[in-house]
PDB file of C-alpha atoms in Angstrom:
ATOM      1  CA  MET K 267      79.207  -7.050  45.252  1.00  0.00           C
ATOM      2  CA  ILE K 268      82.161  -9.361  44.609  1.00  0.00           C
ATOM      3  CA  LEU K 269      81.015 -11.891  47.172  1.00  0.00           C
ATOM      4  CA  SER K 270      77.576 -12.141  45.578  1.00  0.00           C
ATOM      5  CA  THR K 271      79.141 -13.796  42.540  1.00  0.00           C
ATOM      6  CA  PHE K 272      80.336 -16.808  44.552  1.00  0.00           C
ATOM      7  CA  ASP K 273      78.461 -20.066  44.373  1.00  0.00           C
ATOM      8  CA  THR K 274      76.928 -21.299  47.622  1.00  0.00           C
ATOM      9  CA  ASN K 275      79.248 -24.263  48.054  1.00  0.00           C
ATOM     10  CA  SER K 276      82.098 -25.085  50.422  1.00  0.00           C
ATOM     11  CA  ASN K 277      84.769 -23.449  48.239  1.00  0.00           C
ATOM     12  CA  ALA K 278      82.771 -20.238  48.146  1.00  0.00           C
ATOM     13  CA  SER K 279      82.513 -20.285  51.924  1.00  0.00           C
ATOM     14  CA  ILE K 280      86.284 -20.622  52.219  1.00  0.00           C
ATOM     15  CA  PHE K 281      86.899 -17.748  49.855  1.00  0.00           C
ATOM     16  CA  LYS K 282      84.281 -15.610  51.580  1.00  0.00           C
ATOM     17  CA  PHE K 283      85.906 -16.308  54.924  1.00  0.00           C
ATOM     18  CA  LYS K 284      89.339 -15.410  53.572  1.00  0.00           C
ATOM     19  CA  PHE K 285      88.029 -12.231  51.965  1.00  0.00           C
ATOM     20  CA  GLU K 286      86.488 -11.201  55.264  1.00  0.00           C
ATOM     21  CA  GLU K 287      89.823 -11.843  56.957  1.00  0.00           C
ATOM     22  CA  LEU K 288      91.480  -9.539  54.430  1.00  0.00           C
ATOM     23  CA  GLU K 289      89.004  -6.784  55.290  1.00  0.00           C
ATOM     24  CA  LYS K 290      89.525  -7.447  58.994  1.00  0.00           C
ATOM     25  CA  ALA K 291      93.292  -6.980  58.613  1.00  0.00           C
ATOM     26  CA  GLN K 292      92.806  -3.728  56.695  1.00  0.00           C
ATOM     27  CA  LYS K 293      90.574  -2.278  59.421  1.00  0.00           C
ATOM     28  CA  LEU K 294      92.855  -3.479  62.229  1.00  0.00           C
ATOM     29  CA  TYR K 295      96.139  -2.091  60.862  1.00  0.00           C
ATOM     30  CA  PRO K 296      95.780   1.554  62.028  1.00  0.00           C
ATOM     31  CA  SER K 297      95.316   0.495  65.675  1.00  0.00           C
ATOM     32  CA  ASP K 298      97.232  -2.794  65.758  1.00  0.00           C
ATOM     33  CA  PRO K 299      99.812  -3.136  62.951  1.00  0.00           C
ATOM     34  CA  LYS K 300     101.352  -6.276  64.429  1.00  0.00           C
ATOM     35  CA  GLY K 301      97.994  -8.031  64.687  1.00  0.00           C
ATOM     36  CA  ALA K 302      97.062  -6.980  61.149  1.00  0.00           C
ATOM     37  CA  HIS K 303     100.357  -8.332  59.792  1.00  0.00           C
ATOM     38  CA  GLU K 304      99.719 -11.670  61.521  1.00  0.00           C
ATOM     39  CA  ILE K 305      96.288 -11.994  59.916  1.00  0.00           C
ATOM     40  CA  LEU K 306      97.643 -11.052  56.515  1.00  0.00           C
ATOM     41  CA  ASP K 307     100.608 -13.426  56.782  1.00  0.00           C
ATOM     42  CA  LYS K 308      98.218 -16.311  57.470  1.00  0.00           C
ATOM     43  CA  LEU K 309      96.148 -15.311  54.446  1.00  0.00           C
ATOM     44  CA  ILE K 310      99.240 -15.173  52.260  1.00  0.00           C
ATOM     45  CA  ILE K 311     100.360 -18.625  53.409  1.00  0.00           C
ATOM     46  CA  HIS K 312      96.871 -19.978  52.705  1.00  0.00           C
ATOM     47  CA  TYR K 313      96.729 -18.505  49.196  1.00  0.00           C
ATOM     48  CA  GLU K 314     100.294 -19.495  48.336  1.00  0.00           C
ATOM     49  CA  LYS K 315      99.439 -23.112  49.121  1.00  0.00           C
ATOM     50  CA  LYS K 316      96.218 -22.966  47.137  1.00  0.00           C
ATOM     51  CA  PRO K 317      96.268 -20.038  44.658  1.00  0.00           C
ATOM     52  CA  PRO K 318      92.771 -18.671  43.969  1.00  0.00           C
ATOM     53  CA  LYS K 319      91.437 -19.125  40.450  1.00  0.00           C
ATOM     54  CA  ASP K 320      88.339 -16.914  40.583  1.00  0.00           C
ATOM     55  CA  PHE K 321      89.775 -13.608  41.839  1.00  0.00           C
ATOM     56  CA  PRO K 322      93.288 -12.286  42.554  1.00  0.00           C
ATOM     57  CA  TRP K 323      93.043 -12.489  46.352  1.00  0.00           C
ATOM     58  CA  LEU K 324      96.723 -13.326  46.801  1.00  0.00           C
ATOM     59  CA  ALA K 325      97.697 -10.327  44.672  1.00  0.00           C
ATOM     60  CA  HIS K 326      95.547  -8.095  46.894  1.00  0.00           C
ATOM     61  CA  ALA K 327      97.094  -9.578  50.030  1.00  0.00           C
ATOM     62  CA  TYR K 328     100.606  -8.946  48.701  1.00  0.00           C
ATOM     63  CA  SER K 329      99.557  -5.405  47.798  1.00  0.00           C
ATOM     64  CA  ASP K 330      98.177  -4.600  51.248  1.00  0.00           C
ATOM     65  CA  LYS K 331     101.296  -5.914  52.955  1.00  0.00           C
ATOM     66  CA  ALA K 332     103.469  -3.955  50.510  1.00  0.00           C
ATOM     67  CA  ASN K 333     101.527  -0.787  51.418  1.00  0.00           C
ATOM     68  CA  TRP K 334     102.080  -1.339  55.118  1.00  0.00           C
ATOM     69  CA  LEU K 335     105.766  -2.115  54.740  1.00  0.00           C
ATOM     70  CA  ARG K 336     106.211   1.057  52.690  1.00  0.00           C
ATOM     71  CA  ASP K 337     104.497   3.082  55.419  1.00  0.00           C
ATOM     72  CA  GLU K 338     106.877   1.489  57.912  1.00  0.00           C
ATOM     73  CA  GLY K 339     109.915   2.501  55.850  1.00  0.00           C
ATOM     74  CA  LYS K 340     110.739  -1.039  54.735  1.00  0.00           C
ATOM     75  CA  ASN K 341     110.916  -0.126  51.059  1.00  0.00           C
ATOM     76  CA  GLU K 342     113.009  -3.071  49.835  1.00  0.00           C
ATOM     77  CA  GLU K 343     110.620  -5.621  51.358  1.00  0.00           C
ATOM     78  CA  SER K 344     107.665  -3.649  50.041  1.00  0.00           C
ATOM     79  CA  LEU K 345     109.113  -3.684  46.517  1.00  0.00           C
ATOM     80  CA  GLU K 346     109.508  -7.474  46.543  1.00  0.00           C
ATOM     81  CA  LEU K 347     105.836  -7.936  47.397  1.00  0.00           C
ATOM     82  CA  ARG K 348     104.730  -5.293  44.907  1.00  0.00           C
ATOM     83  CA  ILE K 349     106.517  -7.168  42.110  1.00  0.00           C
ATOM     84  CA  LYS K 350     104.804 -10.418  43.173  1.00  0.00           C
ATOM     85  CA  SER K 351     101.440  -8.667  43.273  1.00  0.00           C
ATOM     86  CA  CYS K 352     101.778  -7.251  39.763  1.00  0.00           C
ATOM     87  CA  LYS K 353     102.829 -10.628  38.353  1.00  0.00           C
ATOM     88  CA  LEU K 354      99.685 -12.186  39.783  1.00  0.00           C
ATOM     89  CA  HIS K 355      97.499  -9.357  38.451  1.00  0.00           C
ATOM     90  CA  GLN K 356      98.802 -10.169  34.972  1.00  0.00           C
ATOM     91  CA  LYS K 357      97.106 -13.570  35.148  1.00  0.00           C
ATOM     92  CA  LYS K 358      93.529 -14.330  34.121  1.00  0.00           C
ATOM     93  CA  TYR K 359      90.937 -15.204  36.749  1.00  0.00           C
ATOM     94  CA  ARG K 360      87.686 -16.982  36.016  1.00  0.00           C
ATOM     95  CA  LYS K 361      85.285 -14.466  37.543  1.00  0.00           C
ATOM     96  CA  GLN K 362      87.152 -11.240  36.838  1.00  0.00           C
ATOM     97  CA  LYS K 363      86.242  -9.102  33.827  1.00  0.00           C
ATOM     98  CA  VAL K 364      89.065  -8.061  31.511  1.00  0.00           C
ATOM     99  CA  LYS K 365      88.560  -4.357  32.193  1.00  0.00           C
ATOM    100  CA  ASP K 366      88.626  -4.955  35.945  1.00  0.00           C
ATOM    101  CA  ALA K 367      91.771  -7.051  35.597  1.00  0.00           C
ATOM    102  CA  ASP K 368      93.351  -4.176  33.689  1.00  0.00           C
ATOM    103  CA  GLY K 369      92.196  -1.765  36.393  1.00  0.00           C
ATOM    104  CA  ASN K 370      93.812  -3.825  39.147  1.00  0.00           C
ATOM    105  CA  LEU K 371      97.011  -4.095  37.158  1.00  0.00           C
ATOM    106  CA  LEU K 372      97.071  -0.348  36.506  1.00  0.00           C
ATOM    107  CA  PHE K 373      96.956   0.445  40.206  1.00  0.00           C
ATOM    108  CA  CYS K 374      99.644  -2.142  40.896  1.00  0.00           C
ATOM    109  CA  TYR K 375     101.870  -0.674  38.172  1.00  0.00           C
ATOM    110  CA  TYR K 376     101.384   2.824  39.582  1.00  0.00           C
ATOM    111  CA  MET K 377     102.484   1.740  43.051  1.00  0.00           C
ATOM    112  CA  LEU K 378     105.322  -0.357  41.607  1.00  0.00           C
ATOM    113  CA  SER K 379     106.629   2.605  39.600  1.00  0.00           C
ATOM    114  CA  LEU K 380     106.613   4.721  42.767  1.00  0.00           C
ATOM    115  CA  ALA K 381     108.450   1.974  44.656  1.00  0.00           C
ATOM    116  CA  TYR K 382     111.124   1.738  41.966  1.00  0.00           C
ATOM    117  CA  GLU K 383     111.532   5.527  41.966  1.00  0.00           C
ATOM    118  CA  GLU K 384     111.893   5.700  45.753  1.00  0.00           C
ATOM    119  CA  LEU K 385     114.701   3.149  45.595  1.00  0.00           C
ATOM    120  CA  LYS K 386     116.283   4.976  42.623  1.00  0.00           C
ATOM    121  CA  PHE K 387     115.589   2.191  40.124  1.00  0.00           C
ATOM    122  CA  PHE K 388     114.659   4.829  37.590  1.00  0.00           C
ATOM    123  CA  LYS K 389     114.869   2.680  34.456  1.00  0.00           C
ATOM    124  CA  GLU K 390     112.474   0.126  35.960  1.00  0.00           C
ATOM    125  CA  SER K 391     110.146   2.892  37.135  1.00  0.00           C
ATOM    126  CA  ILE K 392     109.880   4.329  33.614  1.00  0.00           C
ATOM    127  CA  GLU K 393     109.348   0.892  32.081  1.00  0.00           C
ATOM    128  CA  THR K 394     106.542   0.150  34.551  1.00  0.00           C
ATOM    129  CA  SER K 395     104.782   3.478  33.950  1.00  0.00           C
ATOM    130  CA  THR K 396     105.036   2.885  30.204  1.00  0.00           C
ATOM    131  CA  LYS K 397     103.312  -0.495  30.569  1.00  0.00           C
ATOM    132  CA  ALA K 398     100.482   1.208  32.438  1.00  0.00           C
ATOM    133  CA  ILE K 399     100.157   3.989  29.867  1.00  0.00           C
ATOM    134  CA  LYS K 400      99.906   1.430  27.064  1.00  0.00           C
ATOM    135  CA  ILE K 401      97.010  -0.283  28.856  1.00  0.00           C
ATOM    136  CA  PHE K 402      95.159   3.025  29.160  1.00  0.00           C
ATOM    137  CA  GLU K 403      95.754   3.780  25.497  1.00  0.00           C
ATOM    138  CA  LYS K 404      93.844   0.634  24.486  1.00  0.00           C
ATOM    139  CA  TYR K 405      90.626   2.179  25.766  1.00  0.00           C
ATOM    140  CA  LYS K 406      88.543   4.991  24.295  1.00  0.00           C
ATOM    141  CA  ASN K 407      89.198   8.249  26.152  1.00  0.00           C
ATOM    142  CA  PHE K 408      91.433   6.220  28.492  1.00  0.00           C
ATOM    143  CA  ARG K 409      88.301   4.941  30.274  1.00  0.00           C
ATOM    144  CA  VAL K 410      89.187   1.447  31.488  1.00  0.00           C
ATOM    145  CA  ASN K 411      86.475   0.994  34.115  1.00  0.00           C
ATOM    146  CA  GLU K 412      84.649   2.899  36.838  1.00  0.00           C
ATOM    147  CA  TYR K 413      87.848   3.475  38.791  1.00  0.00           C
ATOM    148  CA  ASN K 414      90.351   4.132  36.001  1.00  0.00           C
ATOM    149  CA  GLY K 415      89.847   6.938  33.497  1.00  0.00           C
ATOM    150  CA  LEU K 416      91.429  10.162  32.310  1.00  0.00           C
ATOM    151  CA  THR K 417      92.332  11.315  35.824  1.00  0.00           C
ATOM    152  CA  GLU K 418      94.187   8.103  36.630  1.00  0.00           C
ATOM    153  CA  PHE K 419      95.848   8.105  33.212  1.00  0.00           C
ATOM    154  CA  ASN K 420      97.270  11.505  34.065  1.00  0.00           C
ATOM    155  CA  TYR K 421      98.610  10.157  37.359  1.00  0.00           C
ATOM    156  CA  GLN K 422     100.595   7.567  35.395  1.00  0.00           C
ATOM    157  CA  LEU K 423     101.724  10.159  32.853  1.00  0.00           C
ATOM    158  CA  PHE K 424     102.829  12.508  35.612  1.00  0.00           C
ATOM    159  CA  GLN K 425     104.757   9.756  37.391  1.00  0.00           C
ATOM    160  CA  ARG K 426     106.729   8.908  34.253  1.00  0.00           C
ATOM    161  CA  ALA K 427     107.385  12.588  33.496  1.00  0.00           C
ATOM    162  CA  VAL K 428     108.837  13.093  36.977  1.00  0.00           C
ATOM    163  CA  VAL K 429     111.260  10.200  36.575  1.00  0.00           C
ATOM    164  CA  TYR K 430     112.236  11.352  33.084  1.00  0.00           C
ATOM    165  CA  GLU K 431     113.066  14.732  34.634  1.00  0.00           C
ATOM    166  CA  LYS K 432     115.096  13.138  37.426  1.00  0.00           C
ATOM    167  CA  THR K 433     117.152  11.232  34.863  1.00  0.00           C
ATOM    168  CA  PHE K 434     117.715  14.336  32.686  1.00  0.00           C
ATOM    169  CA  GLN K 435     115.596  12.993  29.812  1.00  0.00           C
ATOM    170  CA  TYR K 436     114.158  16.447  29.369  1.00  0.00           C
ATOM    171  CA  ASP K 437     112.528  16.065  25.962  1.00  0.00           C
ATOM    172  CA  ASN K 438     110.608  12.988  27.139  1.00  0.00           C
ATOM    173  CA  SER K 439     109.657  14.779  30.330  1.00  0.00           C
ATOM    174  CA  ILE K 440     108.384  17.786  28.386  1.00  0.00           C
ATOM    175  CA  ASN K 441     106.254  15.527  26.165  1.00  0.00           C
ATOM    176  CA  ASP K 442     104.560  13.868  29.142  1.00  0.00           C
ATOM    177  CA  PHE K 443     104.062  17.033  31.187  1.00  0.00           C
ATOM    178  CA  GLU K 444     102.665  18.970  28.227  1.00  0.00           C
ATOM    179  CA  LYS K 445     100.306  16.120  27.334  1.00  0.00           C
ATOM    180  CA  LEU K 446      99.005  16.347  30.888  1.00  0.00           C
ATOM    181  CA  PHE K 447      98.169  20.027  30.304  1.00  0.00           C
ATOM    182  CA  GLU K 448      96.482  19.187  27.007  1.00  0.00           C
ATOM    183  CA  LEU K 449      94.240  16.565  28.617  1.00  0.00           C
ATOM    184  CA  ILE K 450      93.294  18.371  31.813  1.00  0.00           C
ATOM    185  CA  LYS K 451      92.968  22.088  31.283  1.00  0.00           C
ATOM    186  CA  ASN K 452      90.937  22.730  34.439  1.00  0.00           C
ATOM    187  CA  PRO K 453      91.988  20.531  37.359  1.00  0.00           C
ATOM    188  CA  ASN K 454      89.366  19.438  39.846  1.00  0.00           C
ATOM    189  CA  ARG K 455      89.729  21.580  42.974  1.00  0.00           C
ATOM    190  CA  GLU K 456      88.372  18.712  45.075  1.00  0.00           C
ATOM    191  CA  ASN K 457      91.148  16.382  43.919  1.00  0.00           C
ATOM    192  CA  GLN K 458      94.313  17.427  45.726  1.00  0.00           C
ATOM    193  CA  ARG K 459      96.550  14.952  43.913  1.00  0.00           C
ATOM    194  CA  GLU K 460      95.360  16.303  40.566  1.00  0.00           C
ATOM    195  CA  THR K 461      95.941  19.938  41.544  1.00  0.00           C
ATOM    196  CA  ASP K 462      99.292  19.124  43.161  1.00  0.00           C
ATOM    197  CA  ASN K 463     100.410  17.349  39.987  1.00  0.00           C
ATOM    198  CA  TYR K 464      99.247  20.284  37.880  1.00  0.00           C
ATOM    199  CA  ILE K 465     101.245  22.740  39.990  1.00  0.00           C
ATOM    200  CA  ARG K 466     104.325  20.511  40.009  1.00  0.00           C
ATOM    201  CA  ALA K 467     104.122  19.949  36.247  1.00  0.00           C
ATOM    202  CA  ALA K 468     104.083  23.714  35.595  1.00  0.00           C
ATOM    203  CA  ARG K 469     107.039  24.238  37.935  1.00  0.00           C
ATOM    204  CA  SER K 470     109.022  21.435  36.297  1.00  0.00           C
ATOM    205  CA  LEU K 471     108.319  22.618  32.747  1.00  0.00           C
ATOM    206  CA  SER K 472     109.442  26.132  33.646  1.00  0.00           C
ATOM    207  CA  ALA K 473     112.678  24.776  35.134  1.00  0.00           C
ATOM    208  CA  ILE K 474     113.363  22.447  32.190  1.00  0.00           C
ATOM    209  CA  TYR K 475     112.764  25.140  29.580  1.00  0.00           C
ATOM    210  CA  GLY K 476     115.010  27.444  31.602  1.00  0.00           C
ATOM    211  CA  LYS K 477     117.817  24.866  31.450  1.00  0.00           C
ATOM    212  CA  LYS K 478     117.276  24.541  27.702  1.00  0.00           C
ATOM    213  CA  GLY K 479     117.550  28.320  27.261  1.00  0.00           C
ATOM    214  CA  ASP K 480     113.953  28.700  26.059  1.00  0.00           C
ATOM    215  CA  SER K 481     112.957  31.854  27.957  1.00  0.00           C
ATOM    216  CA  LYS K 482     109.572  32.138  26.228  1.00  0.00           C
ATOM    217  CA  ASN K 483     108.321  28.758  27.431  1.00  0.00           C
ATOM    218  CA  GLU K 484     110.146  29.165  30.729  1.00  0.00           C
ATOM    219  CA  PHE K 485     108.051  32.244  31.492  1.00  0.00           C
ATOM    220  CA  LYS K 486     104.873  30.668  30.080  1.00  0.00           C
ATOM    221  CA  TYR K 487     104.980  27.816  32.575  1.00  0.00           C
ATOM    222  CA  LYS K 488     106.370  29.937  35.404  1.00  0.00           C
ATOM    223  CA  LYS K 489     103.279  32.102  35.040  1.00  0.00           C
ATOM    224  CA  ILE K 490     101.036  29.018  35.015  1.00  0.00           C
ATOM    225  CA  TYR K 491     102.834  27.783  38.123  1.00  0.00           C
ATOM    226  CA  PHE K 492     102.338  31.134  39.871  1.00  0.00           C
ATOM    227  CA  GLU K 493      98.662  31.360  38.927  1.00  0.00           C
ATOM    228  CA  SER K 494      97.915  27.728  39.818  1.00  0.00           C
ATOM    229  CA  VAL K 495      99.496  28.099  43.264  1.00  0.00           C
ATOM    230  CA  TYR K 496      97.240  31.070  43.979  1.00  0.00           C
ATOM    231  CA  LYS K 497      94.243  29.235  42.540  1.00  0.00           C
ATOM    232  CA  PHE K 498      94.686  25.815  44.143  1.00  0.00           C
ATOM    233  CA  ALA K 499      97.072  26.278  47.086  1.00  0.00           C
ATOM    234  CA  ASN K 500      96.511  29.822  48.326  1.00  0.00           C
ATOM    235  CA  SER K 501      96.376  28.682  51.953  1.00  0.00           C
ATOM    236  CA  ASP K 502      99.917  27.291  51.775  1.00  0.00           C
ATOM    237  CA  PRO K 503     102.401  30.084  52.606  1.00  0.00           C
ATOM    238  CA  TYR K 504     105.382  27.979  51.543  1.00  0.00           C
ATOM    239  CA  ARG K 505     104.059  27.487  48.029  1.00  0.00           C
ATOM    240  CA  LEU K 506     103.028  31.123  47.818  1.00  0.00           C
ATOM    241  CA  ALA K 507     106.507  32.199  48.881  1.00  0.00           C
ATOM    242  CA  SER K 508     108.083  29.773  46.413  1.00  0.00           C
ATOM    243  CA  ALA K 509     105.916  31.042  43.537  1.00  0.00           C
ATOM    244  CA  ASN K 510     106.799  34.668  44.256  1.00  0.00           C
ATOM    245  CA  VAL K 511     110.514  33.935  44.627  1.00  0.00           C
ATOM    246  CA  LYS K 512     110.551  32.154  41.274  1.00  0.00           C
ATOM    247  CA  MET K 513     108.825  35.076  39.567  1.00  0.00           C
ATOM    248  CA  GLY K 514     111.209  37.518  41.221  1.00  0.00           C
ATOM    249  CA  ASN K 515     114.244  35.487  40.158  1.00  0.00           C
ATOM    250  CA  TYR K 516     112.932  35.308  36.604  1.00  0.00           C
ATOM    251  CA  PHE K 517     112.474  39.060  36.322  1.00  0.00           C
ATOM    252  CA  ASN K 518     115.904  39.583  37.857  1.00  0.00           C
ATOM    253  CA  SER K 519     117.366  37.348  35.147  1.00  0.00           C
ATOM    254  CA  GLN K 520     115.597  39.539  32.583  1.00  0.00           C
ATOM    255  CA  LYS K 521     116.982  42.675  34.283  1.00  0.00           C
ATOM    256  CA  ASN K 522     113.447  43.888  35.015  1.00  0.00           C
ATOM    257  CA  SER K 523     114.085  45.311  38.487  1.00  0.00           C
ATOM    258  CA  GLU K 524     110.654  46.839  39.031  1.00  0.00           C
ATOM    259  CA  GLU K 525     108.808  43.548  38.513  1.00  0.00           C
ATOM    260  CA  ALA K 526     111.416  41.578  40.451  1.00  0.00           C
ATOM    261  CA  ILE K 527     111.139  43.885  43.472  1.00  0.00           C
ATOM    262  CA  LYS K 528     107.334  43.546  43.440  1.00  0.00           C
ATOM    263  CA  TYR K 529     107.474  39.747  43.741  1.00  0.00           C
ATOM    264  CA  PHE K 530     110.314  39.753  46.267  1.00  0.00           C
ATOM    265  CA  ASN K 531     108.395  42.210  48.452  1.00  0.00           C
ATOM    266  CA  GLU K 532     105.394  39.892  48.377  1.00  0.00           C
ATOM    267  CA  THR K 533     107.608  36.965  49.385  1.00  0.00           C
ATOM    268  CA  ILE K 534     108.960  38.899  52.359  1.00  0.00           C
ATOM    269  CA  LYS K 535     105.434  39.892  53.378  1.00  0.00           C
ATOM    270  CA  ILE K 536     104.244  36.266  53.237  1.00  0.00           C
ATOM    271  CA  ALA K 537     107.278  35.111  55.208  1.00  0.00           C
ATOM    272  CA  ASN K 538     106.867  37.764  57.905  1.00  0.00           C
ATOM    273  CA  ASN K 539     103.194  36.886  58.368  1.00  0.00           C
ATOM    274  CA  THR K 540     104.010  33.173  58.581  1.00  0.00           C
ATOM    275  CA  LEU K 541     106.827  33.680  61.082  1.00  0.00           C
ATOM    276  CA  GLN K 542     104.370  35.248  63.522  1.00  0.00           C
ATOM    277  CA  ASP K 543     102.971  31.768  64.164  1.00  0.00           C
ATOM    278  CA  SER K 544     104.563  30.674  67.453  1.00  0.00           C
ATOM    279  CA  ASN K 545     103.642  27.039  66.746  1.00  0.00           C
ATOM    280  CA  LEU K 546     105.934  26.742  63.718  1.00  0.00           C
ATOM    281  CA  ASP K 547     108.363  23.861  64.116  1.00  0.00           C
ATOM    282  CA  TYR K 548     112.067  24.230  63.334  1.00  0.00           C
ATOM    283  CA  GLU K 549     111.843  22.731  59.841  1.00  0.00           C
ATOM    284  CA  ASN K 550     108.982  24.946  58.701  1.00  0.00           C
ATOM    285  CA  ARG K 551     110.501  28.053  60.283  1.00  0.00           C
ATOM    286  CA  SER K 552     113.801  27.334  58.509  1.00  0.00           C
ATOM    287  CA  GLY K 553     112.001  26.791  55.215  1.00  0.00           C
ATOM    288  CA  ILE K 554     110.121  30.075  55.279  1.00  0.00           C
ATOM    289  CA  LEU K 555     113.263  31.917  56.447  1.00  0.00           C
ATOM    290  CA  ASP K 556     115.116  30.532  53.426  1.00  0.00           C
ATOM    291  CA  TYR K 557     112.490  32.037  51.120  1.00  0.00           C
ATOM    292  CA  LYS K 558     112.723  35.360  52.958  1.00  0.00           C
ATOM    293  CA  MET K 559     116.520  35.474  52.733  1.00  0.00           C
ATOM    294  CA  THR K 560     116.442  34.563  49.030  1.00  0.00           C
ATOM    295  CA  ALA K 561     113.911  37.320  48.418  1.00  0.00           C
ATOM    296  CA  MET K 562     115.980  39.867  50.340  1.00  0.00           C
ATOM    297  CA  VAL K 563     119.117  39.022  48.360  1.00  0.00           C
ATOM    298  CA  GLY K 564     117.175  39.114  45.098  1.00  0.00           C
ATOM    299  CA  ARG K 565     115.566  42.425  45.999  1.00  0.00           C
ATOM    300  CA  ASN K 566     118.956  43.952  46.817  1.00  0.00           C
ATOM    301  CA  THR K 567     120.244  42.783  43.446  1.00  0.00           C
ATOM    302  CA  ALA K 568     117.317  44.484  41.749  1.00  0.00           C
ATOM    303  CA  PHE K 569     117.811  47.669  43.782  1.00  0.00           C
ATOM    304  CA  ASP K 570     121.516  47.750  42.929  1.00  0.00           C
ATOM    305  CA  ARG K 571     120.671  47.451  39.252  1.00  0.00           C
ATOM    306  CA  GLN K 572     118.389  50.462  39.564  1.00  0.00           C
ATOM    307  CA  ASP K 573     121.020  52.304  41.636  1.00  0.00           C
ATOM    308  CA  PRO K 574     124.384  51.177  40.256  1.00  0.00           C
ATOM    309  CA  ASP K 575     126.342  53.820  42.191  1.00  0.00           C
ATOM    310  CA  ASN K 576     124.705  52.599  45.403  1.00  0.00           C
ATOM    311  CA  GLU K 577     123.334  56.072  46.186  1.00  0.00           C
ATOM    312  CA  ARG K 578     120.503  54.389  48.052  1.00  0.00           C
ATOM    313  CA  THR K 579     122.915  52.877  50.578  1.00  0.00           C
ATOM    314  CA  LYS K 580     124.823  56.144  50.940  1.00  0.00           C
ATOM    315  CA  LYS K 581     121.638  58.077  51.681  1.00  0.00           C
ATOM    316  CA  THR K 582     120.499  55.460  54.159  1.00  0.00           C
ATOM    317  CA  SER K 583     123.778  55.627  56.063  1.00  0.00           C
ATOM    318  CA  ILE K 584     123.817  59.450  56.433  1.00  0.00           C
TER     319      ILE K 584
END
């Protein structure tokens, strides 16, 4: 569709050729990363010598290379290219609509915010997410174009909330996470990122309210976390175990032994079933064992509260 807008002259042929080379590099990367990098490097050199005026091809080339470098663990190099890409997306191009320019910039800002976060440049990550959020807020119902709407707005909101939480800006984090719940009350089951964000937001809000001493909201979001795990991630034993442990710990903190024991027993059951899988690697086996041990300790605490004189242990030992 983009290529159909080019005029049938020599410049159009050059740009079409270069665009096809960009697609070629993208398809080649999974099987031949080195070859793909070589193609992309040539494209970047070409566009740096003669920056395109119709479409942001150089920005896209920088972005693709940044993606690959990130996948290869070269985060510092990836960040440098991501910054260059976003700067170019801020420019106007003759054949690009304003809403599409904003859409390209939004995606670039999202990836740039992630890159800053990964390298612990938290201030820059928040600033970048805020720029993206302000672009969304210019549009009715946050609908920028076909590819950027309410769902993508929530991705940006979630990203900023996470970094606010990491930097102990809890009130700001609460505002962003709770706005996410206001805007998307029923996550799309087919969108794993959306459901994962929903689950994580509930878990984070419960933890933050717990730190602030607000037990009412702590339990509110802990319950949402528990229910959303069972609704959207019920095939993941690690999340199920985590959700049950958190409920058990909460009821232990409230000195409600009966409820605590119920959730700890479920955790132990999930862990035992999972540990029967002989194909579990060391990391996953250790993870599920941690949940089991936590549940066993928590359950013993609850039992001891019910049986302060430890009559249960005495009877067991006779």
